[in-house]
Structure formats: structure tokens, C-alpha cells
Short mmCIF file of C-alpha atoms in Angstrom, two decimals:
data_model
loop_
_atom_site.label_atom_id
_atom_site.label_comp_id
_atom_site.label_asym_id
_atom_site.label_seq_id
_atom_site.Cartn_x
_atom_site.Cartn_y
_atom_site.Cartn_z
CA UNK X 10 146.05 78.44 104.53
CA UNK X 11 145.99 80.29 101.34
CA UNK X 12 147.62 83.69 101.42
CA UNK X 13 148.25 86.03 98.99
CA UNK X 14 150.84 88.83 99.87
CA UNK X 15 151.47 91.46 97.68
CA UNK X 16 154.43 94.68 97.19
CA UNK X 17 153.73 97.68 99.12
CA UNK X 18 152.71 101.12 98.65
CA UNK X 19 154.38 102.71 95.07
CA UNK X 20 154.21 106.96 94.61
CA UNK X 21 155.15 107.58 90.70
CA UNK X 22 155.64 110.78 88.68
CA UNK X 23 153.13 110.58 85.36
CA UNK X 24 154.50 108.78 82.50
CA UNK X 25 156.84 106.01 84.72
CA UNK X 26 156.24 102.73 85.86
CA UNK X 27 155.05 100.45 88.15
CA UNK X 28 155.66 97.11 88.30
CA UNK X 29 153.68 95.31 91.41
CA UNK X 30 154.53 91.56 92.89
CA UNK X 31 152.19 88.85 94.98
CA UNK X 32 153.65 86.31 96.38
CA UNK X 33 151.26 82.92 96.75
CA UNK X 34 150.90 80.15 99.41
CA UNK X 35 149.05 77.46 100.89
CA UNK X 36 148.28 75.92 97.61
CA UNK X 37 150.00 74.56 94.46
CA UNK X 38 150.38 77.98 92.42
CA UNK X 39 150.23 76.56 89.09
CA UNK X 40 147.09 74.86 90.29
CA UNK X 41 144.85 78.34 89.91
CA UNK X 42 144.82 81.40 88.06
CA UNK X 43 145.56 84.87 89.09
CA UNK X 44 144.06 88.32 88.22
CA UNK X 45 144.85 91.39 88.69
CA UNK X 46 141.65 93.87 90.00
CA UNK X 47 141.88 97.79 90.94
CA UNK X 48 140.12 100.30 92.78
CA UNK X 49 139.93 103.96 92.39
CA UNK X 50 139.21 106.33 95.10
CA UNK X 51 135.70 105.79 96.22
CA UNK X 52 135.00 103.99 92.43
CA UNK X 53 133.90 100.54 92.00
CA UNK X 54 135.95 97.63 91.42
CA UNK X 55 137.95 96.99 88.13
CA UNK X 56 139.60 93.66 86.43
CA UNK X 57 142.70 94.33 85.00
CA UNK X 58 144.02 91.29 83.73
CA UNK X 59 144.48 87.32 84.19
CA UNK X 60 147.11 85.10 84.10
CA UNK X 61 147.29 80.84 83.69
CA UNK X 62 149.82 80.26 85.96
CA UNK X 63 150.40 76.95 84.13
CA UNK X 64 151.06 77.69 80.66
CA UNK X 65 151.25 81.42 81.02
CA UNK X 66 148.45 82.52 78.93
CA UNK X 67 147.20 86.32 79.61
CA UNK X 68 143.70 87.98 79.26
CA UNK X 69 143.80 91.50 79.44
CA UNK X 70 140.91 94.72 79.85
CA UNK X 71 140.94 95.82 76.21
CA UNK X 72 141.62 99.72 77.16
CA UNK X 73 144.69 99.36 78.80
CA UNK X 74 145.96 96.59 77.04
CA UNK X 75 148.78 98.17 75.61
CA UNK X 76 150.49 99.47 78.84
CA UNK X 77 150.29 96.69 81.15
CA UNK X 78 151.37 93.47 81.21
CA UNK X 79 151.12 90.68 83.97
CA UNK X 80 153.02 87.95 84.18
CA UNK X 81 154.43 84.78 86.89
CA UNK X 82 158.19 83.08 88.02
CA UNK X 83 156.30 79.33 89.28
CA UNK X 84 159.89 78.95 90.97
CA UNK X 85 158.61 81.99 93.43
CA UNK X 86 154.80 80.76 93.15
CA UNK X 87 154.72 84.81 92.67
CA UNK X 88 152.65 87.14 89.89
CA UNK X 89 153.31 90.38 88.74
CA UNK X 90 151.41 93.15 86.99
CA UNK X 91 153.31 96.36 85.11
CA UNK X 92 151.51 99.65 84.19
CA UNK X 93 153.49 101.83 82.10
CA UNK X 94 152.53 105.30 81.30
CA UNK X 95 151.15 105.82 84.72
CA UNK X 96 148.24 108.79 84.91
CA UNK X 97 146.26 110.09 87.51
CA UNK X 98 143.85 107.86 86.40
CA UNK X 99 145.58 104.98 87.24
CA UNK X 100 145.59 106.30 90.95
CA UNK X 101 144.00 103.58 93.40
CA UNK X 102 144.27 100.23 95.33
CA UNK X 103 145.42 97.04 93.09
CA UNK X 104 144.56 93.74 94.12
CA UNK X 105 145.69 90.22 93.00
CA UNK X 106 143.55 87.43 93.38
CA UNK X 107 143.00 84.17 92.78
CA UNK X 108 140.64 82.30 90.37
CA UNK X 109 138.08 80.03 92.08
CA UNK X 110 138.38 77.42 88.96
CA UNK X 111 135.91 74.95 88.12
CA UNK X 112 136.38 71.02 87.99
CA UNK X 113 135.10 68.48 85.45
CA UNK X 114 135.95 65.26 84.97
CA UNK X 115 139.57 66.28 85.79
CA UNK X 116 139.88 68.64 83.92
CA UNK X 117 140.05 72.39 85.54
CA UNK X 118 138.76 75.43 83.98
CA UNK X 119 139.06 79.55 85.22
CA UNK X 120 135.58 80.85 86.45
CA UNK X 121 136.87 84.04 86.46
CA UNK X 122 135.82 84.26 90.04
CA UNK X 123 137.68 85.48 92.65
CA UNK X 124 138.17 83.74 96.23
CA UNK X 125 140.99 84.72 97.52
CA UNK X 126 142.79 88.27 97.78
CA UNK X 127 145.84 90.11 98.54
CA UNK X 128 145.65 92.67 100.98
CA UNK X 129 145.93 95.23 98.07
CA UNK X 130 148.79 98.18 97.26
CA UNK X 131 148.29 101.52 96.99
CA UNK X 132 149.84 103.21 93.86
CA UNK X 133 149.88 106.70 94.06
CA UNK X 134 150.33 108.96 90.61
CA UNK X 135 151.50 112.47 91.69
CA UNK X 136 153.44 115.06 89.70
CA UNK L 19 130.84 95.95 78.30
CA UNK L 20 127.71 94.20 80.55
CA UNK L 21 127.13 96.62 82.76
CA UNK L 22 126.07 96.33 86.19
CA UNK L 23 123.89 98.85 88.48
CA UNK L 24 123.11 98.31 91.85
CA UNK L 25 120.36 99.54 93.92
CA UNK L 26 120.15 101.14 96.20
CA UNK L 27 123.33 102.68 96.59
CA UNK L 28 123.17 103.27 100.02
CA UNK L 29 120.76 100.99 102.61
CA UNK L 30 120.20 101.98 106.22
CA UNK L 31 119.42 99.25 108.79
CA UNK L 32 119.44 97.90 112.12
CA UNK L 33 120.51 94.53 113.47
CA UNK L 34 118.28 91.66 113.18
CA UNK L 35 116.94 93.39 109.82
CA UNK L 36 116.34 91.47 106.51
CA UNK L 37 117.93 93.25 103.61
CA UNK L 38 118.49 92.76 100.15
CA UNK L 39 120.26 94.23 97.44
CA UNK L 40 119.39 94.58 93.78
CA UNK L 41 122.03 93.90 90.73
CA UNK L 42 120.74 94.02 87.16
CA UNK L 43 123.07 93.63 83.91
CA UNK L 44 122.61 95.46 80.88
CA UNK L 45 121.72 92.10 79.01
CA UNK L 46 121.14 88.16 80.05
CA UNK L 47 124.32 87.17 81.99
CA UNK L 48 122.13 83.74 83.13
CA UNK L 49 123.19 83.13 86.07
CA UNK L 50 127.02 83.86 86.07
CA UNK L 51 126.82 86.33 88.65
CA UNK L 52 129.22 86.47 91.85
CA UNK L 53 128.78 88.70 95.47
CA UNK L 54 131.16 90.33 97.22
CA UNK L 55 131.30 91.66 100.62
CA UNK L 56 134.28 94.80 100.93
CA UNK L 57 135.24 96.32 104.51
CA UNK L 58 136.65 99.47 104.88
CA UNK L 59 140.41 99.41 103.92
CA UNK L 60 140.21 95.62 103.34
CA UNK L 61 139.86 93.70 100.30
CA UNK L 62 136.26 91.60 98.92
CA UNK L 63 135.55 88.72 99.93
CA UNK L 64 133.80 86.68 98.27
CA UNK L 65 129.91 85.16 99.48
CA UNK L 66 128.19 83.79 96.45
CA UNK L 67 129.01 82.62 93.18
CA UNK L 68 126.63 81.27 90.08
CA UNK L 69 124.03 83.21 91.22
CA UNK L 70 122.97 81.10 94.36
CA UNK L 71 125.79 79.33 95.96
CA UNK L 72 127.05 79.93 98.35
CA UNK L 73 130.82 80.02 99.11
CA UNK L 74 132.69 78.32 101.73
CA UNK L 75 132.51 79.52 105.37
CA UNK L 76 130.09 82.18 104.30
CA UNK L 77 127.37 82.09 106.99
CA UNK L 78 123.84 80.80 105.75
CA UNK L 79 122.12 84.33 106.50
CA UNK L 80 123.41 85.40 103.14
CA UNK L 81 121.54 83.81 99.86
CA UNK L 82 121.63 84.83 96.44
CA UNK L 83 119.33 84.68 93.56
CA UNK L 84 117.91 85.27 90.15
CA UNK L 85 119.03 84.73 86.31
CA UNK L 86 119.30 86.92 83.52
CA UNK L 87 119.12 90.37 84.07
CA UNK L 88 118.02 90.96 87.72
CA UNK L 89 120.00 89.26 90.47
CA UNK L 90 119.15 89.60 94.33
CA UNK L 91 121.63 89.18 97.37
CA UNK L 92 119.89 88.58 100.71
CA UNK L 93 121.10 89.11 104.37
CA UNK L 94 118.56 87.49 106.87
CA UNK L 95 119.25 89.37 109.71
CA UNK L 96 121.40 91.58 109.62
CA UNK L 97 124.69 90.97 112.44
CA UNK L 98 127.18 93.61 113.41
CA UNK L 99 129.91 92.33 111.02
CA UNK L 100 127.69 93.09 107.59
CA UNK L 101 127.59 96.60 107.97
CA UNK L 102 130.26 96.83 104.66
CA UNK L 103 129.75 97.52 101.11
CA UNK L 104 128.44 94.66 98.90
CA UNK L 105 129.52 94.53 94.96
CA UNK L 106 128.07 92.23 92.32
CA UNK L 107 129.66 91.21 89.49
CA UNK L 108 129.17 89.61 86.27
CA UNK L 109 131.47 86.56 84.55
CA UNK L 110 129.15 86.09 81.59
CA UNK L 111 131.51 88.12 79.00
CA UNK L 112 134.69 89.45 79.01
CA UNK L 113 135.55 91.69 80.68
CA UNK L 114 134.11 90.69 83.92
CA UNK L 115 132.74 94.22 85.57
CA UNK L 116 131.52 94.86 88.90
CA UNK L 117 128.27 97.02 90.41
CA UNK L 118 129.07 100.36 91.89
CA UNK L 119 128.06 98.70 95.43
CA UNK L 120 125.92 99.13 97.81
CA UNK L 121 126.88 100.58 101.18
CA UNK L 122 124.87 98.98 104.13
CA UNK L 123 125.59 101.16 107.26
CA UNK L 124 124.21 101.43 110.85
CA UNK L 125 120.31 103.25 110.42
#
């Protein structure tokens, strides 16, 4: 069955960071996308970022584009996301997940849907 | 950014009741809206995709509908195991956001 198991619970000063793993299984990893999805204390969900596990193409949200960075090892079927500059904003529950995908003809797209999730790690920014 | 409100925020209800939930984007999304159903402590799972259908293994008491701006999400009657909080959210544009959710607890 598909699983997706991610890195446990991270406490970081402000300013570090974190750099969060989640390991696939149950299906060919290359085979489907993976994003990256957070949750702030009692806020509503976010997307972070995406990742084609086949060619390694990234998507990322445009206002914290330049301090994170997700990327894959296909030998390990695993994906990663890094924050740097960690605030107390970034406090919260991040998720991986993977992309539902679409099929025509063959040919595979991302729907930017997401069917299956990792049980989510709790990064903690504290001074 | 789309954005995405929800109503209500919080619904009361018993067991056996129909509910639904509102989602409306701040411009035509068509129909490229997904559901999600979020347990305490757990993470989403996913019920409906493309507006209306329905995903794998998700029981038939949930249905989804609409296009555009204004987007339903239906519960039949309502079982023990839906009392959660249900988010919406929008693949139209980039980035994909979410609703705020809607909690559904025990009236």
C-alpha cells in the first residue's frame, strides 16, 4: 500500500535550518509527484512547494521562494524540503504528499491534487 | 492568489443529519476544486476532486458540486466518523490555496 513516512519532530533557534525527509512506498516513486503542504497552529492549510520526481523540476509558493528548497534521491524513493531562515512564522505541521496525476493517452500530467499524505512533522521555532 | 472562504466556519449536527458546506473562490476556478476531510492530529484526506468525483474508497454519502465560483460538499447523513474539519481547495492557478475549513462537531 502506498505510504508516505516522513522525519520527526525538529525544535530550531530563529535564523537556522531545517531540512525535513519522506520516505515513499508502495508505488514506483518517479511515477508521481510530491509536494510539500504546512499547517500553522489552528491556520488553514498551505502548499509549499512541488517536485517531478522524474526529471526533478520544482514549483515553489512565490513568498518563500528564496529560503526553501525541495528536492528527491530516486535511489531512496525519498523527498526532502529545506527552510532556511526559520521564524516563528514558520512554526507548524509540514506535510508531504503525493500528486494524484492525471492520464491521457499515456502520457501523465500533475493535478496538483493531493491523495496521499505523510503523517506530518512538527517544526517548532523557539528562541 | 484565488482565494477561498468557507462557510460556515463551524456546523453543529447530529447523526443521520444532511449537511453541506459552502466554498467560493475569489474568481472562476471552473471546476478545479478538490475536498478534504482533516481529523484531529492526523493529516487530510482526500474525498473529492474536479468538483464532483469522487475519490477512491470515499463512501457515497459524500458528493460534491458546482463550477466557478461557488462549490458545495455534501454529507448525506451524517456517521460518527465525519465529525472532522473539511477544507476545500482550489488547483485552477498557482498557487493552489485551501479554505479556512469548516469544523463539523457533535450538536
Amino acid at each position: 500500500q502506498v505510504q508516505l513516512v516522513q522525519s520527526g519532530a525538529e525544535v530550531k533557534k530563529p535564523g537556522a535550518s531545517v531540512k525535513l525527509s519522506c520516505e515513499a512506498s508502495g508505488y514506483t516513486f518517479t511515477k508521481y509527484s510530491i509536494h510539500w503542504v504546512r499547517q500553522a497552529p489552528g491556520q488553514r492549510l498551505e502548499w509549499l512547494a512541488w517536485i517531478n520526481t522524474a526529471n526533478g523540476d520544482t514549483r515553489y509558493l512565490k513568498r518563500v521562494q528564496d529560503r526553501v528548497t525541495i528536492s528527491r534521491d530516486t535511489s531512496a524513493s525519498t523527498a526532502y524540503l529545506e527552510l532556511s531562515s526559520l521564524t516563528s512564522e514558520d512554526t507548524g505541521v509540514y506535510f508531504c504528499a503525493r500528486d494524484r496525476r492525471y492520464c491521457n493517452n499515456s502520457t501523465c500530467y500533475s493535478m496538483f491534487v493531493f491523495d496521499f499524505w505523510g503523517q506530518g512533522a512538527l517544526v517548532t521555532v523557539s528562541s | 492568489d484565488i482565494q477561498m472562504t468557507q462557510s460556515p466556519s463551524i456546523l453543529s449536527a447530529s447523526v443521520g443529519d444532511r449537511v453541506t458546506i459552502t466554498c467560493r473562490a475569489s474568481q472562476s476556478i471552473s471546476h478545479w476544486v478538490a475536498w478534504y476531510q482533516q481529523r484531529p492530529g492526523k493529516a487530510p484526506n482526500l474525498l473529492v476532486f474536479k468538483a464532483s468525483s469522487l475519490e477512491n474508497g470515499v463512501p457515497s454519502r459524500f458528493s460534491g458540486s458546482g463550477s466557478g465560483t461557488e462549490f458545495t460538499l455534501t454529507i448525506s447523513r451524517l456517521q460518527p466518523d465525519d465529525f472532522a474539519t473539511y477544507y476545500c481547495q482550489q488547483y485552477h492557478s498557482n498557487p493552489q490555496t485551501f479554505g479556512q475549513g469548516t469544523k463539523v462537531e457533535i450538536k
